[in-house]
Short mmCIF file of C-alpha atoms in Angstrom, two decimals:
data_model
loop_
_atom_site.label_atom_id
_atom_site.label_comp_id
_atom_site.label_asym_id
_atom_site.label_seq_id
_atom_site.Cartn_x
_atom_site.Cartn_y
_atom_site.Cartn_z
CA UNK A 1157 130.51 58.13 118.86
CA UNK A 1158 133.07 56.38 121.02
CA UNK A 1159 136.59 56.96 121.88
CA UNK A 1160 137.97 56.29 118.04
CA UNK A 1161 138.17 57.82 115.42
CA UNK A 1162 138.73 56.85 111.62
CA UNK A 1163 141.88 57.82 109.95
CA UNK A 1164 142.24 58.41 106.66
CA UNK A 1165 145.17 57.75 103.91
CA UNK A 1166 144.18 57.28 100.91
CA UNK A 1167 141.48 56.93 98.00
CA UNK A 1168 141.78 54.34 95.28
CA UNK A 1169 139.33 53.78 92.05
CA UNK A 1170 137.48 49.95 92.85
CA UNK A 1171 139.32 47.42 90.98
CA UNK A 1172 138.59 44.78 92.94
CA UNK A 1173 142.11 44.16 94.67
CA UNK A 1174 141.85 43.18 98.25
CA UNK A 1175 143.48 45.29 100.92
CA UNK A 1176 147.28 44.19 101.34
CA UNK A 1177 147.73 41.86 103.42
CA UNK A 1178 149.06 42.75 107.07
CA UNK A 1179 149.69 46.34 106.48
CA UNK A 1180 149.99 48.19 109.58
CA UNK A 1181 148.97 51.79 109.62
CA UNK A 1182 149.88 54.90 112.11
CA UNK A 1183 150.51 53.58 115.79
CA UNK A 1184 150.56 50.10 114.51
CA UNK A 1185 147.15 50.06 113.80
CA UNK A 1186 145.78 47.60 111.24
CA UNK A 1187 144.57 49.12 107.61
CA UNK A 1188 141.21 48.02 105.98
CA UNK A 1189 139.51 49.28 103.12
CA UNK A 1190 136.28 50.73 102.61
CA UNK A 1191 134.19 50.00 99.34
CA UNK A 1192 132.02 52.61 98.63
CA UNK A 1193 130.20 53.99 94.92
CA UNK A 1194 133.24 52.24 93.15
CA UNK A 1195 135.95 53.98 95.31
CA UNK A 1196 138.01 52.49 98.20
CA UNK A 1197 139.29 54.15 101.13
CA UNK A 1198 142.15 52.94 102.91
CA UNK A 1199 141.88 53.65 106.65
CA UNK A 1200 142.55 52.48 109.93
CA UNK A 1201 140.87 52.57 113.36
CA UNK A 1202 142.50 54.96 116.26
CA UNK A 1203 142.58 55.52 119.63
CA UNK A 1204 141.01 59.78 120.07
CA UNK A 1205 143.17 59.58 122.99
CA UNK A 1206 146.38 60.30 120.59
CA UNK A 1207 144.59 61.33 117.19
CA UNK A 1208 141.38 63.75 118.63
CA UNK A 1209 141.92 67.05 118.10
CA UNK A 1210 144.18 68.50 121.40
CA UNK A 1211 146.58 64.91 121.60
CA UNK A 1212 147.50 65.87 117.77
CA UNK A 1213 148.50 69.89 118.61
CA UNK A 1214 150.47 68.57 121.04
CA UNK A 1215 151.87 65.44 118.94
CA UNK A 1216 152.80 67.40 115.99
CA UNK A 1217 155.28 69.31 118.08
CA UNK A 1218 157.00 66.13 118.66
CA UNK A 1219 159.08 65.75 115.64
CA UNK A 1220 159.68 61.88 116.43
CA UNK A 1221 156.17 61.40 116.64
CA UNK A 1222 155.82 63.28 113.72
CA UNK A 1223 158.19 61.27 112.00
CA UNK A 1224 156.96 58.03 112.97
CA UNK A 1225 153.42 58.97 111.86
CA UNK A 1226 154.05 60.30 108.42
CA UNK A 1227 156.41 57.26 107.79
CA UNK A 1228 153.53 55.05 108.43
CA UNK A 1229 151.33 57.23 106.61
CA UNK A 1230 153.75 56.62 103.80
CA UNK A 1231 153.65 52.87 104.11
CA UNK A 1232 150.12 52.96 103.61
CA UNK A 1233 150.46 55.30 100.56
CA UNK A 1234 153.36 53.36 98.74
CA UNK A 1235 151.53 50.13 99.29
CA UNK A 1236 148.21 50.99 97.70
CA UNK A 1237 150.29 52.81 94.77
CA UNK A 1238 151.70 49.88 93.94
CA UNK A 1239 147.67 48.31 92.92
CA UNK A 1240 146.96 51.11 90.75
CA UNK A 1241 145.86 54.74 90.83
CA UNK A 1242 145.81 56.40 94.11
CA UNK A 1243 144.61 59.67 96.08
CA UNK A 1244 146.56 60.41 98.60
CA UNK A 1245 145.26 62.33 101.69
CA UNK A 1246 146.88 65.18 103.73
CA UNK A 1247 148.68 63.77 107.24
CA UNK A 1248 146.27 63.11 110.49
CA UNK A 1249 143.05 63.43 109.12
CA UNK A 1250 140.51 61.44 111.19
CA UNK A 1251 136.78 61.16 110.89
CA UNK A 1252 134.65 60.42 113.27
CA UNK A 1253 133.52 56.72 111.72
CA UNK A 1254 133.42 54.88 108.98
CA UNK A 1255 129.91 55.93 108.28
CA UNK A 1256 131.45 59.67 107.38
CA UNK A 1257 134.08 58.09 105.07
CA UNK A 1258 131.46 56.24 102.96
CA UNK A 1259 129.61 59.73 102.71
CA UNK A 1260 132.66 61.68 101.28
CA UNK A 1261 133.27 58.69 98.91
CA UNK A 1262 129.66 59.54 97.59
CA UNK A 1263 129.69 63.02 97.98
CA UNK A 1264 132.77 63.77 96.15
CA UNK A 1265 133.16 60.35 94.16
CA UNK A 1266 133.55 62.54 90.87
CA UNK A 1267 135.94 65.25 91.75
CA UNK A 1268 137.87 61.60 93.11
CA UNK A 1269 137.26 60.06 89.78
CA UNK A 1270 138.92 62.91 88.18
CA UNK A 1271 141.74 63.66 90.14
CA UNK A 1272 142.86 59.47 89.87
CA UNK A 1273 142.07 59.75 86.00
CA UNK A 1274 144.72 62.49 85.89
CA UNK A 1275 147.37 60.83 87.75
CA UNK A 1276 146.75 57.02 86.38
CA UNK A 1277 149.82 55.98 84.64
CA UNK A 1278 152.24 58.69 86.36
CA UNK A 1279 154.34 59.59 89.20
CA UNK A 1280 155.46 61.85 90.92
CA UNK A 1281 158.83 62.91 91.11
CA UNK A 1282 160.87 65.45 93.32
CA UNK A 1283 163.83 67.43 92.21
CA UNK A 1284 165.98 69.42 94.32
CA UNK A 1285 168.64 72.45 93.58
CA UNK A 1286 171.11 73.56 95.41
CA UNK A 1287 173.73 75.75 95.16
CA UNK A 1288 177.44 74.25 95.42
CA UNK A 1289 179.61 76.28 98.03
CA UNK A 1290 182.65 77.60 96.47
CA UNK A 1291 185.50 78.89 98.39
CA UNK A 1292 184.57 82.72 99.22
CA UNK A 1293 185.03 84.64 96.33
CA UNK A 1294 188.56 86.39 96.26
CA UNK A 1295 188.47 89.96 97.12
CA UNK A 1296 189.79 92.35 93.90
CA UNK A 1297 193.09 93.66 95.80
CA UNK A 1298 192.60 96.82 96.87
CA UNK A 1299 194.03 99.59 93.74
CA UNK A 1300 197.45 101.05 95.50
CA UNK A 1301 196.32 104.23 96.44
CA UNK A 1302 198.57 107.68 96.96
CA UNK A 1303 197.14 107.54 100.61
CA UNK A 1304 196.26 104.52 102.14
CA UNK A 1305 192.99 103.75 103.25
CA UNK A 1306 192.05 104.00 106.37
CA UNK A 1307 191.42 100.05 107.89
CA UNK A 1308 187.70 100.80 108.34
CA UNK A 1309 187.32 101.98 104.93
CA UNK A 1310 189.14 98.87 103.40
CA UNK A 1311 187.06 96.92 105.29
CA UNK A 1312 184.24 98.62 104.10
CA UNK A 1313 185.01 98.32 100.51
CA UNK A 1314 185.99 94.84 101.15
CA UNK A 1315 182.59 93.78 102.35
CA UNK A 1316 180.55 95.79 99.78
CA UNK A 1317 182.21 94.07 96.99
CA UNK A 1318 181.64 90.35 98.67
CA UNK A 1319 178.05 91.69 99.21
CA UNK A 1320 177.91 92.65 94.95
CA UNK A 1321 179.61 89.26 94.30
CA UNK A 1322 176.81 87.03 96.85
CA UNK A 1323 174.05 89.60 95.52
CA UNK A 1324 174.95 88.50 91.96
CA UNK A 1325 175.67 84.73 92.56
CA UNK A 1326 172.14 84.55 94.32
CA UNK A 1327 170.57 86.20 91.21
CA UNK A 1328 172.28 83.85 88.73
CA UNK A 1329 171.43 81.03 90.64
CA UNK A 1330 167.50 81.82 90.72
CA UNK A 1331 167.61 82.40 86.94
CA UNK A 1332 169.34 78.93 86.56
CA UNK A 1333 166.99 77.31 88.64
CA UNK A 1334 163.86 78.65 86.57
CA UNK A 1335 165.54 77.48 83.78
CA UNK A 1336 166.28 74.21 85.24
CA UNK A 1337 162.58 73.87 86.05
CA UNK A 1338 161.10 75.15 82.71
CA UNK A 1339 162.75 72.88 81.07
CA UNK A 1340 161.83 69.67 83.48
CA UNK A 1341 158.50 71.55 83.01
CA UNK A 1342 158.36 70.11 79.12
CA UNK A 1343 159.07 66.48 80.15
CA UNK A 1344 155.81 66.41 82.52
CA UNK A 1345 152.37 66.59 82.29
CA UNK A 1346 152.07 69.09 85.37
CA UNK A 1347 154.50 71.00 88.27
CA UNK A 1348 154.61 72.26 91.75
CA UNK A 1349 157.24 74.20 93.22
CA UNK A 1350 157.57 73.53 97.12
CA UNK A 1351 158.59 76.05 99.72
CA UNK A 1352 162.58 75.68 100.19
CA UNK A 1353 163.12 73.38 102.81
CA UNK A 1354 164.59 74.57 106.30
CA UNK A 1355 168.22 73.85 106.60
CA UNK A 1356 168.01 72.71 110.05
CA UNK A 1357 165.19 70.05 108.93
CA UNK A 1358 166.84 68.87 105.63
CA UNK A 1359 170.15 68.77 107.14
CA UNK A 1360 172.20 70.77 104.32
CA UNK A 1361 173.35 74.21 104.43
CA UNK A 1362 173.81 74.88 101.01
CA UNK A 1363 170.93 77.07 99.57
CA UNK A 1364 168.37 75.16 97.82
CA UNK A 1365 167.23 77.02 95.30
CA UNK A 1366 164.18 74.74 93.51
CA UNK A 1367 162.17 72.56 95.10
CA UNK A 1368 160.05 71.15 92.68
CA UNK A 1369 157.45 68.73 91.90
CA UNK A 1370 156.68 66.85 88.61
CA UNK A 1371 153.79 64.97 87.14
CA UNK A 1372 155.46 62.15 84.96
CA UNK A 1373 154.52 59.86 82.30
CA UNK A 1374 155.58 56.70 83.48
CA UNK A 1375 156.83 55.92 79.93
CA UNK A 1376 158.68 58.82 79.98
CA UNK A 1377 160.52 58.40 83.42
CA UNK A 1378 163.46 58.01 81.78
CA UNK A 1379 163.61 60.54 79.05
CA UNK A 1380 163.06 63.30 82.59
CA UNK A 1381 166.15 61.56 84.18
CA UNK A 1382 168.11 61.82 81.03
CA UNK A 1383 166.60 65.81 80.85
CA UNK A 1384 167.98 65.80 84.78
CA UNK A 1385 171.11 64.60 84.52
CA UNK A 1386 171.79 67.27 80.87
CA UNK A 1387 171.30 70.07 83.66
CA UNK A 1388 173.98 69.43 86.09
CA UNK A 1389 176.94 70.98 86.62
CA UNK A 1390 178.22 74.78 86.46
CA UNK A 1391 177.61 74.94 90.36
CA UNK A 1392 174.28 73.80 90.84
CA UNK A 1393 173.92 70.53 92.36
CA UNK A 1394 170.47 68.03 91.59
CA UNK A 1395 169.08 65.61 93.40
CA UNK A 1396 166.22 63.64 92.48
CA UNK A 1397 163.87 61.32 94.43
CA UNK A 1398 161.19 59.27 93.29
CA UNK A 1399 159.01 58.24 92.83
CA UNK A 1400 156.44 58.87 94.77
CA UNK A 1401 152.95 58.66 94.81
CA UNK A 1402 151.08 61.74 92.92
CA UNK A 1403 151.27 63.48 96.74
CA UNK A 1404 151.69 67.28 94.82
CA UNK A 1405 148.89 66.49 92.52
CA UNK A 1406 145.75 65.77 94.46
CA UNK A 1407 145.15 68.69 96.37
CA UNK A 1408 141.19 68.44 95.36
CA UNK A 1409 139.81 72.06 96.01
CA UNK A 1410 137.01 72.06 98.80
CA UNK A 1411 133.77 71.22 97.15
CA UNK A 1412 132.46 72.32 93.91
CA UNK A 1413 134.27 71.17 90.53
CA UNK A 1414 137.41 71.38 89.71
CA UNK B 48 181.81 68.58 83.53
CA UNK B 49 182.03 67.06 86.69
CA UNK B 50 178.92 65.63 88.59
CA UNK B 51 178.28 66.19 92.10
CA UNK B 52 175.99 63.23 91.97
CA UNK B 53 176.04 60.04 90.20
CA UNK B 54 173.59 60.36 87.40
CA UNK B 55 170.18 58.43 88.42
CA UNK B 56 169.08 57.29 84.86
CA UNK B 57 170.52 54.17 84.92
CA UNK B 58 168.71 53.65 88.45
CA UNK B 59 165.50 53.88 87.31
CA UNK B 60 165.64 51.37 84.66
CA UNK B 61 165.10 49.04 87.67
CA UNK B 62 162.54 50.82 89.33
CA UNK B 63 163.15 50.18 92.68
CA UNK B 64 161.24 52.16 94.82
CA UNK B 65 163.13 53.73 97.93
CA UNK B 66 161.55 51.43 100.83
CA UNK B 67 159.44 53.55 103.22
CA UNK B 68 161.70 53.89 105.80
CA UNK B 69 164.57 55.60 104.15
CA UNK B 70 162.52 58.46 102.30
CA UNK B 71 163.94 61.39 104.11
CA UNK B 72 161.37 62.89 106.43
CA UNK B 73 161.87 66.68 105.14
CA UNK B 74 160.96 65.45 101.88
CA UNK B 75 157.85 63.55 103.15
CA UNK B 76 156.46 66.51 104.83
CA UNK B 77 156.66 68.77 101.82
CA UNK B 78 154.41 66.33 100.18
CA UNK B 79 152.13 65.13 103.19
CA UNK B 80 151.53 68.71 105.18
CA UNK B 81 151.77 70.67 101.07
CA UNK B 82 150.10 67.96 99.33
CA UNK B 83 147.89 65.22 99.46
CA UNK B 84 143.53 65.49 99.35
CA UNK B 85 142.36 68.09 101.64
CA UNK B 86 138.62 67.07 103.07
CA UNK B 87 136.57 68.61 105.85
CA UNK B 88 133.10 68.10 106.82
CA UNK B 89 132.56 65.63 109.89
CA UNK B 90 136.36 64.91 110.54
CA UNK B 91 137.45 65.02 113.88
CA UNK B 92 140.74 67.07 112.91
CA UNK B 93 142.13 67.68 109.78
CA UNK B 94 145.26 69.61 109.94
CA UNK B 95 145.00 70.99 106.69
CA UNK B 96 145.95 74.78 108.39
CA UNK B 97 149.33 73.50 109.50
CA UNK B 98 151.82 73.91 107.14
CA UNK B 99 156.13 73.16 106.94
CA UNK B 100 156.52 76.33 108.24
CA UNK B 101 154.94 76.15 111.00
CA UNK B 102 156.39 72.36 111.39
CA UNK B 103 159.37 72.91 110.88
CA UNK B 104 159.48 76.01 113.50
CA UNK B 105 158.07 73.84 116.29
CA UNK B 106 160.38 70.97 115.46
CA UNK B 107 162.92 73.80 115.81
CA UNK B 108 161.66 74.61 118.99
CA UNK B 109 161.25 70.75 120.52
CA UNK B 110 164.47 69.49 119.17
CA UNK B 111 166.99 69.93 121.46
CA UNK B 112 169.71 70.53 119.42
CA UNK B 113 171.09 73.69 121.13
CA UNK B 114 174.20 74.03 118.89
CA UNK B 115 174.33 76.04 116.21
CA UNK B 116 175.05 74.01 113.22
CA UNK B 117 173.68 76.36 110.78
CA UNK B 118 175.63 79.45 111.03
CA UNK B 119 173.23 81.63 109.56
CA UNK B 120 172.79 83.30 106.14
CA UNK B 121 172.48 87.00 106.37
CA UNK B 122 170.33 88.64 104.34
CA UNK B 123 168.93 85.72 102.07
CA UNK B 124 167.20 87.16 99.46
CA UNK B 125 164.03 84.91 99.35
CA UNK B 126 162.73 82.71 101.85
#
């Protein structure tokens, strides 16, 4: 136990293909792989003084840092990817050496085994939904009555009815987007819905209304684009990106079987 | 019917991966801080309690964008 610790991206099945060559990791840091019961890990060697426990609270508040880190993160993932099928592992984890990575790769070589079985051959890809802002929805002009409303209770009835009109336009648009997803849902061999994003992260104030997650053939990549692009329009706007590597599908459950 | 966004089948005939750099970071961290293999055991840290949430709140917090670009929504439905 020194002052480094061994970080962690991803798990690959063995087939033999040497590390990539000159792939930098998270602060720069070189990547190696680790051979271990016919499973590789890809990892990296880091300083504790940014990746132990307390220098990562604090770092993870740091949204450049943050950004820097899971770009690298993502080099490392998108590079393996490209040699065949890959595991990828949850941002900043860090053992404590290389001796506990070569453990895990033993200990839980067949839930591994499994989860890069089910993802060999597919990808991952990420469709988004939001809803396109119209101008405000005209007001119905007020019925001419024998007395005239007071202002306050125009205003009133004004604002009710834009309230019934967002109300309804929020429910249509969550019916359309379960739609939109059940039918994406047929082209792939598994889905994950994502939390919304936050606006102030994702830069767009429209309101996204599916963030979703699909398992794909890679034969059938473009049959789910084709499916995609049949479901735009009539105020919902889609945006796809992709692929990625299988990041939604390899949440392996702690211990025991799947 | 009008698109909003140019169609991306004909993209993907090439399969050109977006390079690393330019994958937007929101989208990253819904798959790195939602997804990805989750192991404990002798790790030093594994932030596997953190989610986008909490992220995103703290980013919120550190960035120091005091403007308010996002006017608000009341009363969304679901967050």
């Amino acid at each position: 136990m020194d002052d480094a610790g061994t970080y962690l991206y991803a798990v690959a099945s063995d087939v033999a293909v040497p590390c990539p060559e000159g792939l930098k990791g998270v602060a720069g840091r070189d990547v190696r792989a680790i051979a271990q019961s016919g499973l590789v890990a890809y990892v990296s060697t880091v300083p504790l003084e940014q990746f132990g426990e307390e220098p990562l609270r604090r770092s993870m508040e740091d949204l450049d840092w943050l950004g820097a880190t899971a770009h690298a993160h993502h080099r490392v993932v998108e590079a393996v990817a490209r040699l065949g099928p890959v595991a990828p592992v949850r941002l900043v984890t860090v053992y404590s050496g290389e001796e506990q990575v070569r453990r895990l790769l033993e200990e839980r070589h067949d839930d591994f085994a499994d989860t890069l079985a089910r993802v060999a051959g597919r990808q991952e890809w990420g469709v988004k939904a939001y809803v396109v802002k119209t101008e405000a929805a005209p007001v119905a002009p007020e019925p001419a009555a024998e007395e005239p409303a007071s202002p306050g209770t125009a205003y009133l009835k004004r604002r009710q009815a834009s309230l019934r009109t967002r109300e309804e336009s929020w429910r249509d648009a969550g019916a359309r987007a379960e739609r939109i997803h059940d039918v994406l849902r047929c082209v792939a061999v598994a889905s994950r819905r994502h939390r919304a994003q936050d606006p102030q992260l994702s830069g767009r104030d429209e309101w996204m209304v599916l963030n979703g997650a699909y398992l794909v053939d890679e034969e059938r990549a473009e049959e789910f684009a084709r499916a995609l692009d049949d479901l735009r329009g009539q105020g919902i706007e889609l945006e796809l990106t992709g692929p990625w590597a299988p990041y939604s599908f390899t949440v392996l459950e702690e211990g025991g079987p799947r | 019917m009008t698109h909003d966004a140019p169609p991306r089948g004909a993209v993907l005939a090439a399969e050109e991966r977006l390079p690393a750099e330019r994958v937007a970071l929101v989208d990253l961290l819904d798959r790195l801080l939602a997804g990805g293999v989750v192991v404990s055991g002798d790790l030093v840290l594994s932030i596997a309690d953190i989610d986008l949430v909490r992220i995103s709140v703290r980013a919120l917090i550190m960035s120091i964008r005091e403007s308010d670009t996002f006017g608000g929504v009341d009363g969304e439905p679901w967050k």
